[in-house]
Amino acid sequence: MLKKWEQNGKQFLVFVPHVAMLNKVREVIKAVLASKIKGDTVHAADEYRIEKVQKMRNKEYTYLITTTILERGVTFPEIDLLVLGADNSVFSTSALVQIAGRVGRSVSRPDGDVIFICDRYTRKVKDAQKQIEFLNKKAKKLREGIS
């Protein structure tokens, strides 16, 4: 997926359950994607978090690897996302739904990829998937009604 997003020129977020995973995931992404792709990590205690989020908004970064700090309150148009360890106890059903809500927040691209990677397909992941599908159908009906 990361290579597909890179080829399509899409920005993306990667959510991880723990701060300790941020740099490890960044190293893997750097190894997999072209060196011209820029990104960074961000978490609640990161003193440069505001600047990093602004760089993402300005499209200076192609990706951010983050904890749940970007679960709410931030919008990046035309974004895709991946949640590593979606079955981890850090991610509740509502948190997964909120995270998925970062995608599709643009009139020019009201959809996008949301990928949950997990060891076990748990009830909370299934419930989040059902809620997201329901909300997407509801939003589609609203958009069609407005058009």
XYZ file of C-alpha atoms in Angstrom:
147
model
C 0.000 0.000 0.000
C 2.769 2.414 0.852
C 4.329 1.961 -2.580
C 0.919 2.451 -4.222
C 0.388 5.674 -2.280
C 3.889 6.821 -3.170
C 3.308 6.100 -6.879
C -0.025 7.952 -6.768
C 1.549 10.915 -4.989
C -0.758 10.532 -1.985
C 0.002 11.731 1.504
C -0.595 9.241 4.274
C -0.648 8.732 8.021
C 0.590 5.662 9.852
C -0.818 5.224 13.354
C 1.038 3.082 15.874
C -0.044 2.129 19.398
C 3.169 3.128 21.201
C 5.747 5.922 20.965
C 8.501 3.285 21.100
C 7.405 2.051 17.664
C 7.670 5.404 15.861
C 11.342 5.338 14.873
C 11.305 1.643 13.992
C 8.386 2.172 11.623
C 10.063 5.257 10.141
C 13.175 3.209 9.345
C 11.084 0.546 7.602
C 9.237 3.172 5.560
C 12.512 4.822 4.568
C 13.856 1.438 3.444
C 10.727 0.626 1.415
C 9.986 3.985 -0.229
C 12.047 6.292 -2.427
C 14.519 8.526 -0.666
C 12.803 11.622 -2.114
C 9.732 10.937 0.026
C 9.836 13.009 3.202
C 8.078 12.292 6.452
C 8.502 12.288 10.182
C 7.148 11.030 13.473
C 4.909 12.923 15.860
C 3.484 12.254 19.333
C 2.032 14.189 22.258
C 5.361 14.909 23.976
C 7.075 15.970 20.727
C 8.088 19.609 21.172
C 7.995 20.094 17.367
C 4.566 18.503 16.829
C 2.880 21.731 15.695
C 5.615 22.415 13.143
C 5.518 18.831 11.863
C 1.743 18.916 11.412
C 2.108 22.226 9.552
C 4.730 20.690 7.253
C 2.243 17.925 6.477
C -0.454 20.518 5.731
C 2.002 22.404 3.501
C 2.766 19.110 1.696
C 6.430 19.321 2.691
C 5.907 15.839 4.152
C 4.368 12.909 2.340
C 3.704 11.056 5.593
C 3.541 11.257 9.348
C 3.918 8.305 11.662
C 1.931 9.067 14.757
C 0.283 7.875 17.920
C -3.328 8.705 18.710
C -2.430 12.421 18.994
C -3.743 12.885 15.429
C -6.879 10.845 16.079
C -9.000 14.014 16.315
C -8.874 17.674 15.476
C -6.634 17.644 12.409
C -7.600 17.595 8.758
C -5.380 16.798 5.816
C -7.254 16.771 2.516
C -6.892 13.705 0.290
C -5.101 11.578 2.894
C -4.838 7.794 3.214
C -3.989 5.974 6.410
C -2.757 2.785 7.956
C -3.196 1.660 11.570
C -0.528 -0.793 12.720
C -1.658 -2.937 15.625
C -5.297 -1.925 15.265
C -6.172 -4.713 17.709
C -3.914 -3.227 20.419
C -5.714 -2.170 23.605
C -4.670 1.454 22.986
C -7.149 1.612 20.096
C -10.808 1.422 21.132
C -13.596 1.007 18.603
C -14.386 4.717 18.824
C -10.698 5.620 18.430
C -10.463 3.500 15.270
C -13.583 5.204 13.894
C -12.137 8.640 14.719
C -8.823 7.726 13.099
C -10.609 6.524 9.966
C -12.454 9.839 9.971
C -9.237 11.581 8.953
C -9.822 10.169 5.455
C -12.303 11.579 2.956
C -12.414 15.108 4.309
C -12.118 16.751 0.917
C -14.723 17.551 -1.721
C -12.154 16.730 -4.404
C -11.564 13.293 -2.846
C -14.340 12.238 -0.476
C -12.867 8.751 -0.141
C -9.496 7.146 0.451
C -7.799 4.106 1.887
C -8.156 3.113 5.534
C -6.188 -0.003 6.433
C -6.231 -1.710 9.809
C -3.387 -4.176 10.333
C -3.804 -6.491 13.287
C -2.744 -9.861 14.648
C -6.320 -10.768 15.555
C -9.516 -9.625 13.894
C -11.072 -8.596 17.198
C -14.615 -7.543 17.999
C -13.566 -3.887 18.314
C -11.937 -3.927 14.861
C -15.048 -5.584 13.382
C -17.302 -3.066 15.137
C -15.191 -0.145 13.932
C -15.359 -1.483 10.382
C -19.161 -1.772 10.588
C -19.529 1.756 11.985
C -17.248 3.192 9.298
C -19.204 1.429 6.547
C -22.492 2.709 8.017
C -21.199 6.282 8.299
C -19.807 6.170 4.758
C -23.173 5.037 3.368
C -24.917 7.799 5.295
C -22.447 10.423 4.020
C -22.847 9.179 0.447
C -26.631 9.540 0.669
C -26.211 13.075 1.991
C -23.812 13.989 -0.822
C -26.196 12.545 -3.414
C -29.072 14.490 -1.900
C -27.127 17.739 -2.126
C -25.960 17.218 -5.712
